[in-house]
Short mmCIF file of C-alpha atoms (C1' of nucleotides) in Angstrom, two decimals:
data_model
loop_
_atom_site.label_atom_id
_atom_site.label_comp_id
_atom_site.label_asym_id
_atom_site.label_seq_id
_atom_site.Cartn_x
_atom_site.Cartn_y
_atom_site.Cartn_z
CA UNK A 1 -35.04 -47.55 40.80
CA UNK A 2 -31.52 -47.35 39.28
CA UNK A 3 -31.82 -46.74 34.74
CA UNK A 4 -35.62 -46.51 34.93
CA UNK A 5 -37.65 -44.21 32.68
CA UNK A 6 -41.28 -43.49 33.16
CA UNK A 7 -41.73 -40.21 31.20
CA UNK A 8 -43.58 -38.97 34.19
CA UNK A 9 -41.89 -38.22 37.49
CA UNK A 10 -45.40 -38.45 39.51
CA UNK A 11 -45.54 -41.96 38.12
CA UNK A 12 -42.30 -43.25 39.34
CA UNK A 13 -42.67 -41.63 42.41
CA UNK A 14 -45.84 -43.41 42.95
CA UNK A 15 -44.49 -46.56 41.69
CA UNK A 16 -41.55 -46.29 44.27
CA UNK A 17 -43.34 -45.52 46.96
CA UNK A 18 -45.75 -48.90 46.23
CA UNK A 19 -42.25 -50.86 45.88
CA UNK A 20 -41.31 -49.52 49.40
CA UNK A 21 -44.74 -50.87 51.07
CA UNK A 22 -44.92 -53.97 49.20
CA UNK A 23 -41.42 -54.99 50.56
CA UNK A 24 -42.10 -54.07 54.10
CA UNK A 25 -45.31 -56.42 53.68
CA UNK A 26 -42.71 -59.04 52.00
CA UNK A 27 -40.64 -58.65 54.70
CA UNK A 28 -44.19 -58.92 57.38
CA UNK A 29 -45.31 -62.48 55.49
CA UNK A 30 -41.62 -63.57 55.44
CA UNK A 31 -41.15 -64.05 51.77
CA UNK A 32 -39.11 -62.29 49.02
CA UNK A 33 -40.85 -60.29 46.54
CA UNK A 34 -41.61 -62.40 43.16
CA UNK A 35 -40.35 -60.36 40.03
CA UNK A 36 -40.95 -61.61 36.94
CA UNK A 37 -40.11 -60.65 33.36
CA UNK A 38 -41.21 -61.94 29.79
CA UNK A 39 -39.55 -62.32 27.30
CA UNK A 40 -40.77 -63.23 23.69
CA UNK A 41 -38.85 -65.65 21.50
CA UNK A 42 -40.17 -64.49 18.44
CA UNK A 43 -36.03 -64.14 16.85
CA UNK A 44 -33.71 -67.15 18.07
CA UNK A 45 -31.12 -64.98 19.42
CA UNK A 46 -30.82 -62.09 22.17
CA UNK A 47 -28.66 -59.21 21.83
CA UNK A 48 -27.66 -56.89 24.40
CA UNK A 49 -30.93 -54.58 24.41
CA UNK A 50 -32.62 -57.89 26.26
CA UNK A 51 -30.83 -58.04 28.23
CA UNK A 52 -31.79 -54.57 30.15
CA UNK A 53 -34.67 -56.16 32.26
CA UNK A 54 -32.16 -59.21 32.40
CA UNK A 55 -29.52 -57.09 34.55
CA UNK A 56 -32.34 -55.59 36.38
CA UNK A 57 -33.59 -59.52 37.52
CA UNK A 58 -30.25 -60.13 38.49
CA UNK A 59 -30.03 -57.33 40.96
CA UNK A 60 -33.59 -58.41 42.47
CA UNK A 61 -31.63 -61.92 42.53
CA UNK A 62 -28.60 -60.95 44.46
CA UNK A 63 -31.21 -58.65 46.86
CA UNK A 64 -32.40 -62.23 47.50
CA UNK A 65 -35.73 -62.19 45.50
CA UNK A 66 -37.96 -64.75 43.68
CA UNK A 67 -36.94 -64.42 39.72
CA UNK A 68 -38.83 -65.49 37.20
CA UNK A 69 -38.07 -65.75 33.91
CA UNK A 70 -41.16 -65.90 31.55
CA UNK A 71 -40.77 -67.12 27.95
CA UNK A 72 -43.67 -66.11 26.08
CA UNK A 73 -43.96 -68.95 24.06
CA UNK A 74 -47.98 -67.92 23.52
CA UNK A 75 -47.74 -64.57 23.15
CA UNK A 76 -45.05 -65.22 20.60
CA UNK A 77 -47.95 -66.55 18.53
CA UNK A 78 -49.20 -62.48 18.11
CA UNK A 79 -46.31 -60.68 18.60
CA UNK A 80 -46.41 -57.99 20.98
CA UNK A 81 -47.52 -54.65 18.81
CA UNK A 82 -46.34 -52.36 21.45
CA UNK A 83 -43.06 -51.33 19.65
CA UNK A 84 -44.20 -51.49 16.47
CA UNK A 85 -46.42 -49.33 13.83
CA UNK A 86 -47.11 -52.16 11.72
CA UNK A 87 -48.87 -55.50 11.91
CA UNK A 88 -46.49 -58.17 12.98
CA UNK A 89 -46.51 -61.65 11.07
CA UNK A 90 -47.73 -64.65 13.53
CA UNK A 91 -45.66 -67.28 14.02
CA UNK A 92 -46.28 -71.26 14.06
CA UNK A 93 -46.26 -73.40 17.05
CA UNK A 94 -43.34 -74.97 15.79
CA UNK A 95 -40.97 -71.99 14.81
CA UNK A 96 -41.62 -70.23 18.47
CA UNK A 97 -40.39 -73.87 20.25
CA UNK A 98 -37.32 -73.40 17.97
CA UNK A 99 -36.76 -69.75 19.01
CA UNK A 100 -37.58 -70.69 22.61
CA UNK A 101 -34.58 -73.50 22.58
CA UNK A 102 -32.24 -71.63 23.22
CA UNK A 103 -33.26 -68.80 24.70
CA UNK A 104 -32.76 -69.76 28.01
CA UNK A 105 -29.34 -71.20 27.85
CA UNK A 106 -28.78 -67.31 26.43
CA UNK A 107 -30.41 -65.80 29.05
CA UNK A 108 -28.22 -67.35 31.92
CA UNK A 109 -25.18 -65.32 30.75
CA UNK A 110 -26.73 -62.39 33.02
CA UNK A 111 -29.16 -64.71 35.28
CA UNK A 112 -28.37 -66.82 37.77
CA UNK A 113 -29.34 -70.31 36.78
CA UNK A 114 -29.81 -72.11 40.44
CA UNK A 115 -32.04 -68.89 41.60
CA UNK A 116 -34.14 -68.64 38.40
CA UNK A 117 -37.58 -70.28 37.46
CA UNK A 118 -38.48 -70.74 33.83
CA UNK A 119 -42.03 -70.61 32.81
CA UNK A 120 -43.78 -70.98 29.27
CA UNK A 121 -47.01 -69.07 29.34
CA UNK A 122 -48.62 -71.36 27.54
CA UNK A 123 -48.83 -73.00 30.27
CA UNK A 124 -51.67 -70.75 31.95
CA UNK A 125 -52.45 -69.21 28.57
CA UNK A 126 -53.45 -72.07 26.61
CA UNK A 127 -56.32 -73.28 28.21
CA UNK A 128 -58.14 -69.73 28.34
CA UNK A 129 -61.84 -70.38 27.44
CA UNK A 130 -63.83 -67.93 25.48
CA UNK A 131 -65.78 -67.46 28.44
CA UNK A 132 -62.92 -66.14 30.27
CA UNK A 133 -61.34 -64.02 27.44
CA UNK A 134 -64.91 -62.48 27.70
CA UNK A 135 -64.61 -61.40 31.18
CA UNK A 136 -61.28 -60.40 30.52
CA UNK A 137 -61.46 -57.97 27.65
CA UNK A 138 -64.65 -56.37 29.54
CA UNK A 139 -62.16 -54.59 31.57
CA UNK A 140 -61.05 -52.70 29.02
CA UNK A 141 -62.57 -50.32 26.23
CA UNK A 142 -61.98 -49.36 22.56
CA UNK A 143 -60.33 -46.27 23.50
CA UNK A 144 -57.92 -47.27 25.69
CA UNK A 145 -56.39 -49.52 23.04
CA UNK A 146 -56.98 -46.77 20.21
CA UNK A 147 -55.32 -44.20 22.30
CA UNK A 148 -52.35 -45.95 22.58
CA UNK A 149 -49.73 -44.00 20.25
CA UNK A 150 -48.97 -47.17 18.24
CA UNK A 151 -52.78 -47.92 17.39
CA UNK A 152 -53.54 -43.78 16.94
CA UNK A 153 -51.06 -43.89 14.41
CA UNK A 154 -52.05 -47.11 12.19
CA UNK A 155 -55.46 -45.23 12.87
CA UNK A 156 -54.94 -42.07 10.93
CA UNK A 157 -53.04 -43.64 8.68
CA UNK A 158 -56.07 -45.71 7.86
CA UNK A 159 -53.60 -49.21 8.31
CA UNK A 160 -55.31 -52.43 9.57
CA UNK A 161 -55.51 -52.68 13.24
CA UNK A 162 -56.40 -56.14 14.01
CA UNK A 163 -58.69 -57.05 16.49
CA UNK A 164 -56.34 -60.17 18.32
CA UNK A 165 -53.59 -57.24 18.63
CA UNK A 166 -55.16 -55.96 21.22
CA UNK A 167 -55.35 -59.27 22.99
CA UNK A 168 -51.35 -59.42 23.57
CA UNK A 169 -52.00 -56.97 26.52
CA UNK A 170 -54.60 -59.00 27.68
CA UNK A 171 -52.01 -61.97 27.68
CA UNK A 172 -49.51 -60.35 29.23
CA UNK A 173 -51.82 -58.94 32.25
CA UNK A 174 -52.59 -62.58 32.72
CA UNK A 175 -49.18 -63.58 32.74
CA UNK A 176 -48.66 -61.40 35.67
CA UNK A 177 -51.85 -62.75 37.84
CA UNK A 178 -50.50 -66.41 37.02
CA UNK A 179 -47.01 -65.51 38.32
CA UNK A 180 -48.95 -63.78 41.12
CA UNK A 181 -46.25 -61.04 40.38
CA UNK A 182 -45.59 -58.09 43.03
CA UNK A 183 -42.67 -56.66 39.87
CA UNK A 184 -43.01 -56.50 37.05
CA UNK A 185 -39.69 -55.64 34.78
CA UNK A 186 -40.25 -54.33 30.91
CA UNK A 187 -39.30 -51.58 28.57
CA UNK A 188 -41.01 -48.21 28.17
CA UNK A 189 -42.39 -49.81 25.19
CA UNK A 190 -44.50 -52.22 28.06
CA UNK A 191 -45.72 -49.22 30.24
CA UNK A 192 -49.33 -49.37 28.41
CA UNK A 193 -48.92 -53.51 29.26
CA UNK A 194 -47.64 -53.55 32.25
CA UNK A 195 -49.34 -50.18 33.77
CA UNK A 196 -53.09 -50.74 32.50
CA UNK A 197 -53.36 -54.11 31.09
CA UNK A 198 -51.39 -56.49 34.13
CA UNK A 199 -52.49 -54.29 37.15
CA UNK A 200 -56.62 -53.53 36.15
CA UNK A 201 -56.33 -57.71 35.17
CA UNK A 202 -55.09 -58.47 38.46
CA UNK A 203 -57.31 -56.38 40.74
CA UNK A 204 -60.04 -57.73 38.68
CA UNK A 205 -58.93 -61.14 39.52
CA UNK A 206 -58.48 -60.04 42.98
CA UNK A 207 -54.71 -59.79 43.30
CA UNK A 208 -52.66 -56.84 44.10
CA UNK A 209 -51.71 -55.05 41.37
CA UNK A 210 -47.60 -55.82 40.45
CA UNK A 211 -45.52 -52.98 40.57
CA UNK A 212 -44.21 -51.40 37.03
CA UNK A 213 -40.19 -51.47 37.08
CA UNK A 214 -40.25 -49.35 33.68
CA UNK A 215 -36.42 -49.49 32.09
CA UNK A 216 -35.04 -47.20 29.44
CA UNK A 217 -34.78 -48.70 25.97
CA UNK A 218 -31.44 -49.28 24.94
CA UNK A 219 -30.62 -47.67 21.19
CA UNK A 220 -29.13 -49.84 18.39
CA UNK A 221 -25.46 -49.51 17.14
CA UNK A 222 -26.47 -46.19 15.33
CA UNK A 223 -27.49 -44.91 18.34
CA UNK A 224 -31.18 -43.53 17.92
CA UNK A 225 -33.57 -46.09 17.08
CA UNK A 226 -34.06 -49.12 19.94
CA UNK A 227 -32.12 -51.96 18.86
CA UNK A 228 -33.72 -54.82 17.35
CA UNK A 229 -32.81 -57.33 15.00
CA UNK A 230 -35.27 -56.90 12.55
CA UNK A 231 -33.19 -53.08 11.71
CA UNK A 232 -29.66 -54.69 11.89
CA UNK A 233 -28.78 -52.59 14.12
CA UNK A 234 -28.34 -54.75 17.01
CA UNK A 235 -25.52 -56.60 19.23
CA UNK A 236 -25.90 -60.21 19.47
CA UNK A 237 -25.28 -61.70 22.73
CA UNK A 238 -24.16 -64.82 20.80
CA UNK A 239 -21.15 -63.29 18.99
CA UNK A 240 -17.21 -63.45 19.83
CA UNK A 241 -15.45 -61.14 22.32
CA UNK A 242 -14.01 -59.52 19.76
CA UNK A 243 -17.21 -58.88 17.48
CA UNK A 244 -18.69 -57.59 20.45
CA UNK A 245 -16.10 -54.90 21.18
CA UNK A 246 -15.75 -53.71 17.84
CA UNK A 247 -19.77 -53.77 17.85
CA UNK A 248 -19.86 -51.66 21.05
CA UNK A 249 -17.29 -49.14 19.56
CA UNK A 250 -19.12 -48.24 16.39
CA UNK A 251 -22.26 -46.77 18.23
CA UNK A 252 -22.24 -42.86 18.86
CA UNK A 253 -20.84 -41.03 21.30
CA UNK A 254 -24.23 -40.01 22.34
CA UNK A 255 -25.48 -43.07 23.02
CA UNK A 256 -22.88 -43.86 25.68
CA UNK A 257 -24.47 -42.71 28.61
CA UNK A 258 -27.58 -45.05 28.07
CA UNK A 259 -25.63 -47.32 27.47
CA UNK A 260 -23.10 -47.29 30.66
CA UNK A 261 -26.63 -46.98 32.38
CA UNK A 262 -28.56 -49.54 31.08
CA UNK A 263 -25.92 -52.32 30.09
CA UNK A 264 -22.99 -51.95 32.99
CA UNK A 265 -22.60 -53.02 36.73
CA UNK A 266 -21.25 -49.23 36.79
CA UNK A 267 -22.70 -47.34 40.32
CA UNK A 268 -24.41 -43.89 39.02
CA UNK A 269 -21.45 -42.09 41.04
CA UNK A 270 -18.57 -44.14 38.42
CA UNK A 271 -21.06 -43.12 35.48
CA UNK A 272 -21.20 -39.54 36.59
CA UNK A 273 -17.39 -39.35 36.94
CA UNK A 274 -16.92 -40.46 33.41
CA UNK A 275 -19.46 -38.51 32.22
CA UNK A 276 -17.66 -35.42 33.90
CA UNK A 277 -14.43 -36.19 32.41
CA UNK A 278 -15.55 -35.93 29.04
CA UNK A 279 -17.22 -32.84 29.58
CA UNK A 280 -14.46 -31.12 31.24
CA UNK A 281 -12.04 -32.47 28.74
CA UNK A 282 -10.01 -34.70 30.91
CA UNK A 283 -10.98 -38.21 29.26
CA UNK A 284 -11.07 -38.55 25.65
CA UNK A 285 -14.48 -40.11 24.35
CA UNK A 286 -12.69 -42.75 22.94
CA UNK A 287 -11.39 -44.37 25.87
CA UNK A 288 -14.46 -43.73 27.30
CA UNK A 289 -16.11 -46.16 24.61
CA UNK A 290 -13.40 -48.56 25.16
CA UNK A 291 -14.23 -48.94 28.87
CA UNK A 292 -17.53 -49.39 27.74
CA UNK A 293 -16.61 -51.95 25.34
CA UNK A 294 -14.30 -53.63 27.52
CA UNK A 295 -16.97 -53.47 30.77
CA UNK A 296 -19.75 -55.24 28.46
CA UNK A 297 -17.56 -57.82 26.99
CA UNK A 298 -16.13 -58.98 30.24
CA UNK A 299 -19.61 -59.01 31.58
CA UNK A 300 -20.44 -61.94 29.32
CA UNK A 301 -16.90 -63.51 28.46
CA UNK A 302 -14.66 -62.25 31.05
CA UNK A 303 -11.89 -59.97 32.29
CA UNK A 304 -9.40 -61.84 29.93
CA UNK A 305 -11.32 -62.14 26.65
CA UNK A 306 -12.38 -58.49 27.09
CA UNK A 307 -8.53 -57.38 27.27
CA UNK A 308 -7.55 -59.41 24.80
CA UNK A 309 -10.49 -58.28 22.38
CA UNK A 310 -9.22 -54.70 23.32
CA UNK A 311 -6.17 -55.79 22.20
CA UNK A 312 -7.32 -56.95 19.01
CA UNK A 313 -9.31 -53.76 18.30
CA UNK A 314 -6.49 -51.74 18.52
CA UNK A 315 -4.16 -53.99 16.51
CA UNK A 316 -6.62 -53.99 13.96
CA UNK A 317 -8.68 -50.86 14.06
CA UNK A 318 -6.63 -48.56 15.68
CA UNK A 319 -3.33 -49.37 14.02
CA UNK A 320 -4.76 -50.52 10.61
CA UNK A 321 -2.56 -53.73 11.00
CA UNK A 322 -4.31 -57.30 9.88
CA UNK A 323 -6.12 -59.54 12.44
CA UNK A 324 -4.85 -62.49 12.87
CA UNK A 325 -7.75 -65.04 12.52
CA UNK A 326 -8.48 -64.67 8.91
CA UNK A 327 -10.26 -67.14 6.52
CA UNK A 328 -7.49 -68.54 4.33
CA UNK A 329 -8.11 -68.91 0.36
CA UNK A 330 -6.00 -71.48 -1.83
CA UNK A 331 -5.52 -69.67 -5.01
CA UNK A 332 -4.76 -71.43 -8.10
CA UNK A 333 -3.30 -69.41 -11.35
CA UNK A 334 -5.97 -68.54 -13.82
CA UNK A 335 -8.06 -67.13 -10.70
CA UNK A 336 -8.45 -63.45 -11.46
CA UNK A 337 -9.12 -61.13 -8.73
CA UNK A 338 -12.95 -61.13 -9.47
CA UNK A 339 -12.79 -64.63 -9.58
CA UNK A 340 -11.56 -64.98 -6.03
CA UNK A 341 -14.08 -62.13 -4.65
CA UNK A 342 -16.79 -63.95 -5.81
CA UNK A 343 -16.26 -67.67 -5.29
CA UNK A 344 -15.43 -66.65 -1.60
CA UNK A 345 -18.29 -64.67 -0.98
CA UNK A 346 -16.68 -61.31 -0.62
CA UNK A 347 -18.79 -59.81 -3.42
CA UNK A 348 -22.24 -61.20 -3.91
CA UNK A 349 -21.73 -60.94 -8.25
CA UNK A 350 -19.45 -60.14 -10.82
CA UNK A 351 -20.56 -56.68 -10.96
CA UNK A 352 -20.57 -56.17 -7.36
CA UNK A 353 -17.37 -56.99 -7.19
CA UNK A 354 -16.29 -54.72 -10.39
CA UNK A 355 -17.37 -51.81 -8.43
CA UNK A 356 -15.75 -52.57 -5.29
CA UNK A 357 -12.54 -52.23 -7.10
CA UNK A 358 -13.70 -49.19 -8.93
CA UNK A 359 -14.03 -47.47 -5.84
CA UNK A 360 -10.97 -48.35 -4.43
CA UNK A 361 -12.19 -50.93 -1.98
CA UNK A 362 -9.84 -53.58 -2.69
CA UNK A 363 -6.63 -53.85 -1.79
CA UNK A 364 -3.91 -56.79 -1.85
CA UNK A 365 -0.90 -56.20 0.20
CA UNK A 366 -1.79 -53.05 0.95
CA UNK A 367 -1.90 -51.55 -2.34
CA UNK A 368 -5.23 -50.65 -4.12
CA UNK A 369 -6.21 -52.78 -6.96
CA UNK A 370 -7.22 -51.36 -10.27
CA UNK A 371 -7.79 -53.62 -12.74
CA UNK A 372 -10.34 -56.34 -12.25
CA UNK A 373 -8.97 -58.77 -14.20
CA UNK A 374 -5.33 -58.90 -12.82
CA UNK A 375 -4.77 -62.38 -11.21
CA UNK A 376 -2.76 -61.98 -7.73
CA UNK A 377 1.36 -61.80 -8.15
CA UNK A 378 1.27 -64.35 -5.27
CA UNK A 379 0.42 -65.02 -1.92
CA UNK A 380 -0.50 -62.48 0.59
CA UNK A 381 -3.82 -60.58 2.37
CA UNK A 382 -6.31 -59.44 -0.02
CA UNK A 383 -8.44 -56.96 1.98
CA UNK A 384 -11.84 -55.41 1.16
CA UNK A 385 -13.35 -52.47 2.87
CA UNK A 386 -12.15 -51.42 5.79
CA UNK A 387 -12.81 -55.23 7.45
CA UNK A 388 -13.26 -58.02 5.01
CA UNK A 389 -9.83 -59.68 5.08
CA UNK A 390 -8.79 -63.31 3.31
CA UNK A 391 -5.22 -64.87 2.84
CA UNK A 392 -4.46 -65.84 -0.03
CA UNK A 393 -2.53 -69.11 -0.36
"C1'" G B 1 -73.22 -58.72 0.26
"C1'" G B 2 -72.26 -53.58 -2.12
"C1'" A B 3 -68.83 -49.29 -3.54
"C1'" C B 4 -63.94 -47.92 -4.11
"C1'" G B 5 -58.46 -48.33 -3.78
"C1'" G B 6 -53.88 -51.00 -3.76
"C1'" U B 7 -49.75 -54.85 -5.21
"C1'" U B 8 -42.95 -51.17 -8.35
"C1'" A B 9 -36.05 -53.10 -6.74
"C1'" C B 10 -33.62 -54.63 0.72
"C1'" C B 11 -37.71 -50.99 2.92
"C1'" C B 12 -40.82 -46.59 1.89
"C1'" A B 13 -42.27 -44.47 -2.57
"C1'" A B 14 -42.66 -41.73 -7.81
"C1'" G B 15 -43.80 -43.18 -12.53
"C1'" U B 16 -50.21 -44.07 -16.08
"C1'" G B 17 -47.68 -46.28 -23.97
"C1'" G B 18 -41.38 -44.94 -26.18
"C1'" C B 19 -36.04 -40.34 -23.39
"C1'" C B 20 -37.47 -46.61 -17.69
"C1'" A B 21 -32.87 -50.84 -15.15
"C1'" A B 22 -37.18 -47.21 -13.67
"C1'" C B 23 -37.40 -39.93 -9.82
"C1'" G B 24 -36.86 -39.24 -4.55
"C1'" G B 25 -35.98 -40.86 0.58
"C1'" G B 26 -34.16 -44.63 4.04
"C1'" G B 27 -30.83 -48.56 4.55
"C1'" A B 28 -26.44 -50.91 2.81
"C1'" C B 29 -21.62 -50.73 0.47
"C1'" U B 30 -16.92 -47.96 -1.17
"C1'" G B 31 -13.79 -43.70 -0.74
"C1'" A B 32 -12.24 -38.91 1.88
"C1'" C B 33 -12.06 -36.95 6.83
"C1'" U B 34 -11.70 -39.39 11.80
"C1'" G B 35 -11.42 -41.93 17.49
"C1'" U B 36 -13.09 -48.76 12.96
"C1'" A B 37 -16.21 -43.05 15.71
"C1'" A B 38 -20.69 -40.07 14.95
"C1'" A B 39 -21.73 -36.01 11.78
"C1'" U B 40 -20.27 -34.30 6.95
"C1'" C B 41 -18.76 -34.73 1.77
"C1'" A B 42 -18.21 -37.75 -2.86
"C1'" G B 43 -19.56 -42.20 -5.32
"C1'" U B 44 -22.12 -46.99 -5.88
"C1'" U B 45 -26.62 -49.90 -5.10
"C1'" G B 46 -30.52 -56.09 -11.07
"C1'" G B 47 -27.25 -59.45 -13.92
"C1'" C B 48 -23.64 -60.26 -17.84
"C1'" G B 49 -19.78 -57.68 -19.97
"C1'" A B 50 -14.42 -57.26 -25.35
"C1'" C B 51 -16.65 -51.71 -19.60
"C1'" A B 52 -20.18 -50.16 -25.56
"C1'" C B 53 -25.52 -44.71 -25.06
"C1'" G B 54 -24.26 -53.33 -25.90
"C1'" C B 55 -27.07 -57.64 -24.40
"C1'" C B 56 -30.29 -60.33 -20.77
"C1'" U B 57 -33.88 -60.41 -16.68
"C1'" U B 58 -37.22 -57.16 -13.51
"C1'" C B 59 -42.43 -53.25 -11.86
"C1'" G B 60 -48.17 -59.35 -7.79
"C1'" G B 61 -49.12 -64.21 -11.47
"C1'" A B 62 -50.79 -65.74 -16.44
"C1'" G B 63 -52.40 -64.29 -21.22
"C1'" G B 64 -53.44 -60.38 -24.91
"C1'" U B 65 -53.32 -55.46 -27.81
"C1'" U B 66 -49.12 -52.66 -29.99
"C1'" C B 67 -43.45 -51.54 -34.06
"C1'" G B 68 -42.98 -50.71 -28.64
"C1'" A B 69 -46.09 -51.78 -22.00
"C1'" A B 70 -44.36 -50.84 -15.14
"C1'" U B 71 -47.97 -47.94 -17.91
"C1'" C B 72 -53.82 -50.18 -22.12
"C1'" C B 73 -57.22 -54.84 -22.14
"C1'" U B 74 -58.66 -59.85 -20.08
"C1'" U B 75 -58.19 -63.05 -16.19
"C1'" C B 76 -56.35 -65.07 -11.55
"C1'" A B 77 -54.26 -64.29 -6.65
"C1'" C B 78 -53.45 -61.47 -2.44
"C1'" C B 79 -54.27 -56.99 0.56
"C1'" G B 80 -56.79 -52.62 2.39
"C1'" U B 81 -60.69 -48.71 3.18
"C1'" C B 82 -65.73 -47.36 3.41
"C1'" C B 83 -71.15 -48.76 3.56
"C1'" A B 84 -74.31 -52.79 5.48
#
RNA sequence: GGACGGUUACCCAAGUGGCCAACGGGGACUGACUGUAAAUCAGUUGGCGACACGCCUUCGGAGGUUCGAAUCCUUCACCGUCCA
């Protein structure tokens, strides 16, 4: 029950306790325990806050359980409101079989392909008749859904609250009586899904209820809000080593600890000691990020590219010298300096790039630029911001 | 079907005839400080510019009134709330 969060102790406990029984019963029939865990392709990419529950299915791998890995390709089509306070936009057939591509090819970074099942829920979801959504949705009143913090709010705010919203829970409780699920792995954000909607659907369908394996939400790269895509906050699992270090350096300090918790193979007693040491003052936060750094990259690239990217970061960062994969530019006389910030994209206009020399944010050679219609002395790095470097040839 | 209300820059949101390229907040960007931190502080955030309180394009779409409109009128589109 390692990095899970139920925001109610008598609920975990309860939840543990049914996790206990339901493996000795496992154990009784002679089969692992089938844990399952959906994931929505409603963006083409994953970044690192999927891949919570992801970690989490690995360790019920390596125990030697049945994973399965559930790509909502039908729930997609809603959009699951749970995390949000706003109506989310449906998406086409088409767009979610794009998203859906390559999400599993992503997801087997953390998974382990030969011990993994992949399963579209279309495939039980689709042919749903009315009748059934009838018996369904019977099991479940206004108030529960309008209750639901997400809904309450849209409510006295007097926003639209859409009546096929409340069917994603409804989905995703089938989902789990398909699977014939005993876990269930999601978010905080699923506790209302997972807890009510998945366990009432299943004893109504005459199942046992699947157990809730409720994980802490992992923040975004400012450190407060849940990361997500949508607030550019986020860490793409489909980025360079090097990206990915630098990414996992720029959150706060505070948001280490969830995120050696939720996001490292580190035991709670290695989290604890690090956590110690920058309390008592023995390890300095920032090598405390860079273990973190270095820990997640190798988890998806490797002990070498996560040394080297550490490497790089200090090179770059940390010593303020120049990286050494930089775009190249091939300058040609006449090219004045606002000329060459726009035509390679490092200023969006003419103006934009007028005031990023105003301010001081462009330098060539190291020394600050200040008129915006010089043309460049000759070769050398032009660099803008603290990041945005080009060669100029 | 009836009665209201809304649509403003990346997002939220003020503005109800001229001082509006448009208050404020968020985000983003630049600089200072730093641990590429975070927080904080300062600045910037439509385009073009000989950098001038100049010009051009913007306030859902189209048309109109006016010397002058985001603001008034007509019309179209979309959205919401309430009543039934």
């Amino acid at each position: 029950m390692q990095g899970t969060e139920y925001g109610d102790e008598k609920l975990k406990q309860n939840m543990a306790e049914e996790l206990r029984t339901r493996l000795l019963e496992c154990q009784k029939e002679g089969r692992p325990l089938r844990v399952y865990c959906g994931f929505d392709p409603r963006k083409a990419d994953l970044h690192l806050g999927h891949t919570v529950p992801m970690r989490k299915l690995r360790q019920f791998q390596e125990l030697g359980h049945d994973v399965t890995f559930v790509i909502g390709n039908y729930t997609s089509l809603i959009g699951d409101p749970s995390d949000k306070d706003v109506l989310r936009p449906q998406l086409t057939h088409e767009e979610v079989e794009e998203n859906a591509r390559t999400y599993a090819e992503q997801a087997f970074r953390i998974l382990d392909k030969e011990k993994t099942h992949i399963r579209f829920n279309a495939e039980w979801l689709a042919g749903i008749s009315f009748e059934q959504l009838i018996r369904l949705a019977s099991n479940f009143t206004m108030q529960q859904f309008l209750t639901r913090e997400n809904f309450k709010l849209r409510w006295e705010k007097g926003d639209a609250i859409y009546l096929h919203e409340t069917f994603y829970s409804l989905m995703q409780g089938y989902d789990a009586y398909a699977l014939k699920a005993d876990v269930q792995v999601g978010g905080t954000d699923q506790l209302f899904n997972i807890m009510t909607a998945a366990r009432k659907i299943m004893e109504f369908m005459g199942e046992k209820p699947n157990i809730a394996l409720i994980l802490g939400i992992l923040p975004g790269t400012d450190g407060v809000v849940k990361m997500s895509k949508s607030l550019g906050n986020h860490i793409p699992i489909n980025t360079d080593a090097n990206d990915m270090y630098g990414k996992v350096m720029s959150i706060p300090d505070m948001a280490m600890a969830q995120y050696y918790r939720l996001v490292t193979r580190l035991t709670p007693p290695q989290i604890a000691e690090i956590e110690e040491g920058i309390k008592n003052g023995s390890l300095h936060p920032r090598d405390a990020k860079m273990r973190l750094a270095r820990e997640i990259v190798s988890a998806f690239y490797g002990d070498d590219d996560a040394i080297n990217a550490e490497k790089v970061f200090i090179e770059t960062f940390q010593k303020g010298s120049i990286p050494d994969n930089i775009p190249s530019f091939k300058n040609s006389e006449n090219n004045t300096i606002i000329d060459i910030l726009l035509t390679t994209g490092l200023a969006k206009s003419r103006s934009e790039a007028r005031r990023l020399i105003d301010q001081k944010g462009v330098r060539f050679e190291g020394k600050v630029i200040d008129n915006a219609n010089d043309v460049l002395p000759g070769n050398g790095v032009l660099q803008v911001g603290k990041r945005h470097f080009l060669r100029i040839e």
